[in-house]
PDB file of C-alpha atoms in Angstrom:
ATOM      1  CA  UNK T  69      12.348  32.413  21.346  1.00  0.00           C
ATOM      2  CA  UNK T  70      14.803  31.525  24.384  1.00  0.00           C
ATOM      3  CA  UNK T  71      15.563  28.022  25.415  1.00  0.00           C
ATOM      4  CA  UNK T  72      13.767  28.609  28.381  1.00  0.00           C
ATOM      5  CA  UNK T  73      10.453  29.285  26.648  1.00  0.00           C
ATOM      6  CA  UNK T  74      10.847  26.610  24.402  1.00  0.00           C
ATOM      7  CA  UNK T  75      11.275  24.182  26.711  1.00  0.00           C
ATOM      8  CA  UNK T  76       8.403  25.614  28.911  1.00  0.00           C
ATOM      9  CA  UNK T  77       6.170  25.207  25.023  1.00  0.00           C
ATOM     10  CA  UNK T  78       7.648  21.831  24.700  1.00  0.00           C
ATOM     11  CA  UNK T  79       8.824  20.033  28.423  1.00  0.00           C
ATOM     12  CA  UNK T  80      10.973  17.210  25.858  1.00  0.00           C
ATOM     13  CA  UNK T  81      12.992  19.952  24.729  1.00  0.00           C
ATOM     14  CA  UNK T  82      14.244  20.958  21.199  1.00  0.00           C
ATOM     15  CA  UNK T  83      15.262  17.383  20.343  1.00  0.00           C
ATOM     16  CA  UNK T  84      11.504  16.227  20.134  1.00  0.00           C
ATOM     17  CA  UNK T  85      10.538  18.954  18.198  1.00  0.00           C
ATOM     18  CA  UNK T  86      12.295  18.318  15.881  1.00  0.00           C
ATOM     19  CA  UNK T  87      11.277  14.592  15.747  1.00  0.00           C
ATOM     20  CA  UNK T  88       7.781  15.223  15.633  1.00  0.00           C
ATOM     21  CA  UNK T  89       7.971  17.745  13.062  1.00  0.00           C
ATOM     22  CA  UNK T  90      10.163  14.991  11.058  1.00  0.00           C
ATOM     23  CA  UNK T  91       7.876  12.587  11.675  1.00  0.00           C
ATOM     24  CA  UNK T  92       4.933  14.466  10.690  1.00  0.00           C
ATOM     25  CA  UNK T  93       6.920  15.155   7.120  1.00  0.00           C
ATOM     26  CA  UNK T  94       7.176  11.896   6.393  1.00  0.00           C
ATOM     27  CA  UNK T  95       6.490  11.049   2.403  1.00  0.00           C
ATOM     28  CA  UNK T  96       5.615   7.825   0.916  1.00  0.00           C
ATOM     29  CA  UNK T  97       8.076   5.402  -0.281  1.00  0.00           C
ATOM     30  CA  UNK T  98       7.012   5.151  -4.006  1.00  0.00           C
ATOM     31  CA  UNK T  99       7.320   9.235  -3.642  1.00  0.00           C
ATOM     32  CA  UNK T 100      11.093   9.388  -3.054  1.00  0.00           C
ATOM     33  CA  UNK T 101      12.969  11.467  -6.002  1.00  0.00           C
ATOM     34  CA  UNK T 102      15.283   8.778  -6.861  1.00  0.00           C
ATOM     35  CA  UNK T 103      12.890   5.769  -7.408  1.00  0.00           C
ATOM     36  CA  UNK T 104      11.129   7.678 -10.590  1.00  0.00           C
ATOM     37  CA  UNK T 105      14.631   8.040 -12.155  1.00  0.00           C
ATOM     38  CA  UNK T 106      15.061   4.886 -13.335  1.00  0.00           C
ATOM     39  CA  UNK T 107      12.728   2.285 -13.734  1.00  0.00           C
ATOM     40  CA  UNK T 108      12.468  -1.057 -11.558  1.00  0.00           C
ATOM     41  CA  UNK T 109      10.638  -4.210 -11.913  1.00  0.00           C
ATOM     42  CA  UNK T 110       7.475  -4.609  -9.883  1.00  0.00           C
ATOM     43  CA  UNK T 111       9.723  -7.181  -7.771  1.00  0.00           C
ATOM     44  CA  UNK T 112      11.675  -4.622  -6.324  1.00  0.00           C
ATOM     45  CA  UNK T 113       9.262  -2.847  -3.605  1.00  0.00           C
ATOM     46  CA  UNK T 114      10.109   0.855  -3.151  1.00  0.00           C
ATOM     47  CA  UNK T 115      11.028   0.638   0.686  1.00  0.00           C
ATOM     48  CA  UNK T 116      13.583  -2.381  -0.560  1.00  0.00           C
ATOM     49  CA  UNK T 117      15.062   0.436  -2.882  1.00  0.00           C
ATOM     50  CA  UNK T 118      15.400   2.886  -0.084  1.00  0.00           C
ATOM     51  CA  UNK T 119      17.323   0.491   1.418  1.00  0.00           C
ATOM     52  CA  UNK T 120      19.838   0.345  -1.006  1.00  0.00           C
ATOM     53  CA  UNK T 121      19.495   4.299  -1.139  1.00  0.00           C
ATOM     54  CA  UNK T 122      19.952   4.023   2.178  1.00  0.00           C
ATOM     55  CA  UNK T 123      23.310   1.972   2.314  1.00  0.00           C
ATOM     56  CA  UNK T 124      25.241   4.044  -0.513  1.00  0.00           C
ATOM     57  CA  UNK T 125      24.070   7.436   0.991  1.00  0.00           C
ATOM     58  CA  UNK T 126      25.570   6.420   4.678  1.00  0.00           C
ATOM     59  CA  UNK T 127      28.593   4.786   3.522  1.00  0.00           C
ATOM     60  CA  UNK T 128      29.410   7.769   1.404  1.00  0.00           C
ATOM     61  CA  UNK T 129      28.520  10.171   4.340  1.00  0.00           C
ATOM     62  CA  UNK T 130      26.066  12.030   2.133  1.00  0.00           C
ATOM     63  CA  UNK T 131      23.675  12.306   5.281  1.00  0.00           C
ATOM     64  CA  UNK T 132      21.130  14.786   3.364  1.00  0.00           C
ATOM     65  CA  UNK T 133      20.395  12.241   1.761  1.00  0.00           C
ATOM     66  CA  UNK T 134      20.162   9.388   4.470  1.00  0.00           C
ATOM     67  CA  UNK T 135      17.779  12.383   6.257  1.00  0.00           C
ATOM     68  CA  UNK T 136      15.435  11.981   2.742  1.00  0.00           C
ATOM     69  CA  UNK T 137      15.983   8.194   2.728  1.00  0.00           C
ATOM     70  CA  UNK T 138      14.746   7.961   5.951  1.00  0.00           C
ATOM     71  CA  UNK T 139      11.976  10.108   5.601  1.00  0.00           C
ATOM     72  CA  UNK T 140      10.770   7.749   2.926  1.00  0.00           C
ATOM     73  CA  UNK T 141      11.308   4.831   4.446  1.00  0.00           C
ATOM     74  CA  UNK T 142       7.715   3.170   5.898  1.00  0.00           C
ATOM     75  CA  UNK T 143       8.093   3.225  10.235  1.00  0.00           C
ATOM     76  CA  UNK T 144       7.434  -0.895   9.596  1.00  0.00           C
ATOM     77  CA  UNK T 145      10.849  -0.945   8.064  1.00  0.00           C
ATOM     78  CA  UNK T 146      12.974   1.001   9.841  1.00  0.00           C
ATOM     79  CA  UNK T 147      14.695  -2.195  11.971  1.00  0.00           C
ATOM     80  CA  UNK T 148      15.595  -3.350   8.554  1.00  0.00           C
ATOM     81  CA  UNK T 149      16.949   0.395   7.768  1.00  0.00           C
ATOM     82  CA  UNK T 150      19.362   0.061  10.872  1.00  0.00           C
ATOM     83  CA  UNK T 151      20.299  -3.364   9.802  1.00  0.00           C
ATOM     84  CA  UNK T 152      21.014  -1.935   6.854  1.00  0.00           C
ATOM     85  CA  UNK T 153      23.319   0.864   8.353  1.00  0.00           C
ATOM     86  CA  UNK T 154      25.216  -1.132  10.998  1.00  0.00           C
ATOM     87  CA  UNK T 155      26.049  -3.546   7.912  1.00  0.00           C
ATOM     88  CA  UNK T 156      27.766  -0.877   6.386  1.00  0.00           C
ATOM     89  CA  UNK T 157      30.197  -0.341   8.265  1.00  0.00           C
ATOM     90  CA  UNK T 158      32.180  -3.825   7.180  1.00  0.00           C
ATOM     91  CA  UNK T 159      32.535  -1.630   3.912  1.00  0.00           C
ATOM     92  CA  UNK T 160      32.490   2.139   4.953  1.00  0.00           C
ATOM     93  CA  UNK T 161      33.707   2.029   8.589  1.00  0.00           C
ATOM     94  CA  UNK T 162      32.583   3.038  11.996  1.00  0.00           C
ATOM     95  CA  UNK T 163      32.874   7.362  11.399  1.00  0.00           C
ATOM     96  CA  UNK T 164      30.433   7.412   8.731  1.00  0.00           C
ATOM     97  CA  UNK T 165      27.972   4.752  10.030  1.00  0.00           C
ATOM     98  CA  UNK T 166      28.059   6.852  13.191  1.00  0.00           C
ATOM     99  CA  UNK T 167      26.945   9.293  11.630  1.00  0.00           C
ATOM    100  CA  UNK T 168      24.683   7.812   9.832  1.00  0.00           C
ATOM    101  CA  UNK T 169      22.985   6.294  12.599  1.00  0.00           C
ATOM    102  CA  UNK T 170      23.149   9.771  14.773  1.00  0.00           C
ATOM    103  CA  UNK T 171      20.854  11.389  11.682  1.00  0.00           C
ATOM    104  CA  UNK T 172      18.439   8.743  11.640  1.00  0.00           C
ATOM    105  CA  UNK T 173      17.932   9.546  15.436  1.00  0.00           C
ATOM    106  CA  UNK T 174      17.704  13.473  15.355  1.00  0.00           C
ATOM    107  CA  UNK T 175      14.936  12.571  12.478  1.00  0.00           C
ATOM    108  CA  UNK T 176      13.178   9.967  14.644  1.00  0.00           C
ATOM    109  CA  UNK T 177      13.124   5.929  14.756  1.00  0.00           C
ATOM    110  CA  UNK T 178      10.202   4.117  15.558  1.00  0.00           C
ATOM    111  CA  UNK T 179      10.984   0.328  15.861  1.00  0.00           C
ATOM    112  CA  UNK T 180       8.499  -1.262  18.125  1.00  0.00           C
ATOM    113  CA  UNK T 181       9.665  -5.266  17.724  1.00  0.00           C
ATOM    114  CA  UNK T 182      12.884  -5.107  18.666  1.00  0.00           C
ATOM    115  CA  UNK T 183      13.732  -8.566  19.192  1.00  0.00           C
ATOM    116  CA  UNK T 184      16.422  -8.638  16.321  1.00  0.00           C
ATOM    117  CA  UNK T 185      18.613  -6.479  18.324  1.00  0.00           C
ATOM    118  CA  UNK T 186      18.923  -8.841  21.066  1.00  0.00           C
ATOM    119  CA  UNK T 187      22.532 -10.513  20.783  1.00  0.00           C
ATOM    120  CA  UNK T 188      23.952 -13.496  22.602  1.00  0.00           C
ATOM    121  CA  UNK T 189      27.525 -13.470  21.938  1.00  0.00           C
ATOM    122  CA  UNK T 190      28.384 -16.722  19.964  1.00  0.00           C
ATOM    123  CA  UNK T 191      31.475 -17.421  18.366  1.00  0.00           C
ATOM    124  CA  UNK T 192      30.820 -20.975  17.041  1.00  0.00           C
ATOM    125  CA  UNK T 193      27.435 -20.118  16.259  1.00  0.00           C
ATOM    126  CA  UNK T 194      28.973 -16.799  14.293  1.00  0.00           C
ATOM    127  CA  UNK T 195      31.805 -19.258  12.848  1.00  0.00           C
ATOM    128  CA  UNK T 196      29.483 -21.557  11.468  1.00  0.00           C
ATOM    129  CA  UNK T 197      26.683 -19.478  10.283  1.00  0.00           C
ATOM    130  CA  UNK T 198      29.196 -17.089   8.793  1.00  0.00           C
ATOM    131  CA  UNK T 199      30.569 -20.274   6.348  1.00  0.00           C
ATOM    132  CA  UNK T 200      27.061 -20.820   5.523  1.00  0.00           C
ATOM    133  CA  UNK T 201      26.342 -17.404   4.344  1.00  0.00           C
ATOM    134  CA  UNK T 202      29.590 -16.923   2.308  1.00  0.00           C
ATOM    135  CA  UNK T 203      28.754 -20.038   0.740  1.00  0.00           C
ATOM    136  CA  UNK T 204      25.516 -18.481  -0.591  1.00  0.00           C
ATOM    137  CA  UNK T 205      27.408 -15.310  -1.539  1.00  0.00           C
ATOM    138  CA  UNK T 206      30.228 -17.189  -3.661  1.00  0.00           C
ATOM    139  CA  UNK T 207      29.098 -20.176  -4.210  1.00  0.00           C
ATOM    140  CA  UNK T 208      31.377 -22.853  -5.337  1.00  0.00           C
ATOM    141  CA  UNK T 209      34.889 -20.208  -5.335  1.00  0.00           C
ATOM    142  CA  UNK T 210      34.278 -20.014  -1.297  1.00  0.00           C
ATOM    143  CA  UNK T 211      36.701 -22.423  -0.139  1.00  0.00           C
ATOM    144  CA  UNK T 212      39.227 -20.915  -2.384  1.00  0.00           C
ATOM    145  CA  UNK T 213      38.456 -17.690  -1.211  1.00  0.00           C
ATOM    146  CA  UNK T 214      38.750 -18.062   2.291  1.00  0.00           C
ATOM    147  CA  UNK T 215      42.513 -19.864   1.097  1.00  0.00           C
ATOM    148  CA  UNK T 216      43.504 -16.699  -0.208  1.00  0.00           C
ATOM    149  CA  UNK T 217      42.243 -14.631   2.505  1.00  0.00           C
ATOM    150  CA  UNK T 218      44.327 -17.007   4.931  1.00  0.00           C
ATOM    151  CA  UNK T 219      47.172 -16.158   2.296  1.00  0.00           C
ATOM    152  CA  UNK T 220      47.180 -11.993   2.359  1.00  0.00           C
ATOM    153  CA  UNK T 221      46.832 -12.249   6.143  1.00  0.00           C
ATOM    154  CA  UNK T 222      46.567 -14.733   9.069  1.00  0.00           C
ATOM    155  CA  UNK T 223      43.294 -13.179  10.770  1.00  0.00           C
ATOM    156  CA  UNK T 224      41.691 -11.911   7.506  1.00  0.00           C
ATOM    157  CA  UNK T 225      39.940 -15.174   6.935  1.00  0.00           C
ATOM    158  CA  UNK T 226      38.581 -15.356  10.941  1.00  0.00           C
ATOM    159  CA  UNK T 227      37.404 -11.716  10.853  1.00  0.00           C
ATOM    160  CA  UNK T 228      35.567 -12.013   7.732  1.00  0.00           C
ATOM    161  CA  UNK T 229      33.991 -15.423   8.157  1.00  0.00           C
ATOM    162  CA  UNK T 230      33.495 -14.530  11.942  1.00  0.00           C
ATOM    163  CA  UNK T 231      32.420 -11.154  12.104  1.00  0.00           C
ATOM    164  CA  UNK T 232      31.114 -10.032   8.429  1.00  0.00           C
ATOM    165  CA  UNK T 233      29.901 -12.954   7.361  1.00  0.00           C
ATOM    166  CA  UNK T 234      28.610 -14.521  10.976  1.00  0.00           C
ATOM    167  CA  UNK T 235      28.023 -12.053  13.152  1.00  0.00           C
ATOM    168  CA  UNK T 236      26.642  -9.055  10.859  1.00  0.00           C
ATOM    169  CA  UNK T 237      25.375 -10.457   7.376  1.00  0.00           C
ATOM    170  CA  UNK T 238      23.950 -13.504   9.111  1.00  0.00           C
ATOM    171  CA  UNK T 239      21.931 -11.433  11.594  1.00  0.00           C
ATOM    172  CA  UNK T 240      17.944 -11.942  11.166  1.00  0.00           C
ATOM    173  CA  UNK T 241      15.334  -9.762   9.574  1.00  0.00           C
ATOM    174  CA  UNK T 242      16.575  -8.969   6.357  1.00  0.00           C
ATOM    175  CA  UNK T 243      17.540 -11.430   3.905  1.00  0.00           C
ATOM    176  CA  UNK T 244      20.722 -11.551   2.219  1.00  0.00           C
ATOM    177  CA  UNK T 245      18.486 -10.877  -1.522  1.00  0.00           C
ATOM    178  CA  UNK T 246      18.455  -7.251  -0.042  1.00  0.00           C
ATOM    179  CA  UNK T 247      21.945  -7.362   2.275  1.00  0.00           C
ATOM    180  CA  UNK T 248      24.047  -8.108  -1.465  1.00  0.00           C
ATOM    181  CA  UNK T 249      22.528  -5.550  -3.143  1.00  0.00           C
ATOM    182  CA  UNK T 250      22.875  -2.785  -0.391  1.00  0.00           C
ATOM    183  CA  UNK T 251      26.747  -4.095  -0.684  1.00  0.00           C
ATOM    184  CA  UNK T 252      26.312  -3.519  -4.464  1.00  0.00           C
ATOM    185  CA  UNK T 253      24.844   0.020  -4.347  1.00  0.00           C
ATOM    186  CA  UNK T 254      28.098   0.824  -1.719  1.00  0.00           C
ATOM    187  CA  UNK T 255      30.584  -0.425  -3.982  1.00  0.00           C
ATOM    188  CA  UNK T 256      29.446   0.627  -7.191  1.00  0.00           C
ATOM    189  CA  UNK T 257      31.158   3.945  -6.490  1.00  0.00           C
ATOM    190  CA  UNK T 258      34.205   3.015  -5.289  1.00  0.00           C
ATOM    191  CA  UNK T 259      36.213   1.926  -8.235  1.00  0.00           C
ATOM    192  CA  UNK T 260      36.757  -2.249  -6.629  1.00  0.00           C
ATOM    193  CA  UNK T 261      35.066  -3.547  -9.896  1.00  0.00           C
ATOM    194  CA  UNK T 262      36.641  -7.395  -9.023  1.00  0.00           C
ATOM    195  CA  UNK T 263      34.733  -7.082  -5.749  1.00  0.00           C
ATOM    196  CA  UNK T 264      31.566  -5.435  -7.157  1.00  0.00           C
ATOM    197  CA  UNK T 265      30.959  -8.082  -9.728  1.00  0.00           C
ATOM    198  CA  UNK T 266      31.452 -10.873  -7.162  1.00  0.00           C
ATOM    199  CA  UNK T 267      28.742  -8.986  -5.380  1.00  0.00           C
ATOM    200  CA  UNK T 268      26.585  -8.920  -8.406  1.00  0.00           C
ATOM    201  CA  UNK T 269      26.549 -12.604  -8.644  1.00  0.00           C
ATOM    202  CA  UNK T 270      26.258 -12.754  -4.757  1.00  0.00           C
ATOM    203  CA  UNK T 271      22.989 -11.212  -5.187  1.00  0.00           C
ATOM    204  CA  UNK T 272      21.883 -13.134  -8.005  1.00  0.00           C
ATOM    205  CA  UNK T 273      22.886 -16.336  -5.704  1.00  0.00           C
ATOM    206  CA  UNK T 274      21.012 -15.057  -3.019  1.00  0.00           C
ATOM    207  CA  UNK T 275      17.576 -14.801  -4.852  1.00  0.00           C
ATOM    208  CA  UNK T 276      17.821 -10.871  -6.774  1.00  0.00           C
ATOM    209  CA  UNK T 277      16.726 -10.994 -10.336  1.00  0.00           C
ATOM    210  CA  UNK T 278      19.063  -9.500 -13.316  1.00  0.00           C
ATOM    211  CA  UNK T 279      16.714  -6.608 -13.433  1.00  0.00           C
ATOM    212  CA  UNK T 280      16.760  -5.938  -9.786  1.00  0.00           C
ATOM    213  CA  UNK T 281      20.680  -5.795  -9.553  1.00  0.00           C
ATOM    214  CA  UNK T 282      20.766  -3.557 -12.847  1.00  0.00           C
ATOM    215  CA  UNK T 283      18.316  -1.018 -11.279  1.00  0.00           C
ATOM    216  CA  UNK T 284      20.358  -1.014  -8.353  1.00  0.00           C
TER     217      UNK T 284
END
């Protein structure tokens, strides 16, 4: 079939198609292949799960799978599934989170309350709400922390207090319970073990049980 007749069959052109074909194949969340693998306690909800799918899969650029994670993941979470994304790329960087983001799009996102996207730029707000948030991540070891990130480099402490931890981690809609153990499942694989057990007990801190970080 020429472009020319397709876009005559469909006036929005190939690109929603394709969405509403991916929309119509949309599976459940308990149904994605990876939850039945291993085991999870009943406080761990399946779309929660996808989110951590969700987080590895982008950071590692594996965007099959993001295209099954989102596919699985309910249309009531998908503004916590690009919260989820954009916070990966404090641990993946901007070319794979791109990407990520460009796949979700070509499959099709439907987030109707979109007041969580809405940003006023803030820096004392992002300051102080990002010293907060560490605190909850590292508990007492914070202040020591953000000594030895002043230490390794001037800036490192200001960019990670103002920008990680204030301007992304602290951002509403999903709680930091699921942010610290999307941060665990992108970790995990890439050999930082220091870093991924502070992240462990971050998400302990932050309200995850034992159980939940172990199936993660």
């Amino acid at each position: 079939v020429s472009m020319l007749a397709t876009k005559r069959i469909c006036p929005l052109g190939l690109t929603a198609l394709a969405r509403s074909f991916s929309k119509a194949a949309r599976k459940p969340a308990a149904e994605h292949p990876w939850i039945a693998q291993v085991p999870s306690p009943e406080s761990f909800k399946p779309e929660e799960r996808i989110l951590t799918f969700l987080a590895a899969n982008s950071a590692a650029g594996k965007l099959s799978n993001v295209e099954q994670d989102w596919l699985h993941l309910p249309s009531e979470f998908h503004g916590h599934g690009l919260e989820i994304i954009l916070q990966a790329h404090t641990l993946a960087g901007f070319p794979r989170i791109i990407n990520a983001l460009t796949k979700i799009h070509e499959v099709g996102v439907d987030v109707t309350d979109k007041r969580h996207l809405d940003e006023k730029p803030n820096l004392d707000e992002w300051r102080n709400n990002g010293r907060e948030t560490l605190r909850h991540v590292y508990g007492m070891i914070s202040s020591k922390m953000l000594q030895n990130f002043r230490s390794v480099h001037p800036l490192l402490e200001s960019i990670l207090v103002e920008h990680i931890y204030g301007r992304v981690l602290s951002r509403p809609l999903v709680d930091l319970r699921i942010r610290e153990m999307c941060t665990v499942s992108i970790i995990a694989g890439q050999n930082i073990p220091t870093q991924l057990l502070s992240h462990i007990r971050g998400s302990i801190r932050c309200g995850a049980s034992p159980e939940e970080v172990s199936t993660v």
